[in-house]
C-alpha angles and dihedrals in degrees: 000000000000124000153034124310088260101058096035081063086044080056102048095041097058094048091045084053095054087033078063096041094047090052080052099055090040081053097041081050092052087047098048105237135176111291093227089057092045090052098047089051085045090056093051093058088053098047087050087056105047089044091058087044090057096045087056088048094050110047089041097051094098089045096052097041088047097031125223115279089182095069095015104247114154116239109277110255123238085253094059097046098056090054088046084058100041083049088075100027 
């Protein structure tokens, strides 16, 4: 993981949030609840998501454009980055 110890719980705390929220949609669907509350919960575990996606991008972006000599990776291509981006977009 890249990072400090503050954004890696930034991190976790935004994927055990939507970890919570998605238990809750698969509950809303058993119970049978209204589709327009199932989709805004279903939003906000996207969002979740995205935001936590994001947070890795962006403290690892110097890390992917220099590499990593401490564990040998080579620096990430333009190429590479673009798809890691539109990955999330």
């Amino acid at each position: 993981m890249i990072g400090n110890e503050e954004t890696i719980a930034q991190v976790l705390n935004r994927l055990r949030r939507a970890h919570g929220q998605l238990a809750g949609v698969i509950s809303m669907i058993e119970q049978g609840r209204d589709c327009k509350d199932v989709v805004t919960q279903l939003a906000a575990v996207s969002k979740a998501l995205d935001r936590a996606g994001f947070k890795i991008v962006a403290t690892g972006l110097r890390e992917c454009l220099t590499g990593d000599p401490a564990d040998g990776s080579e620096p990430m291509t333009e190429a590479e980055l673009e798809k890691l981006f539109l990955a999330l977009a």
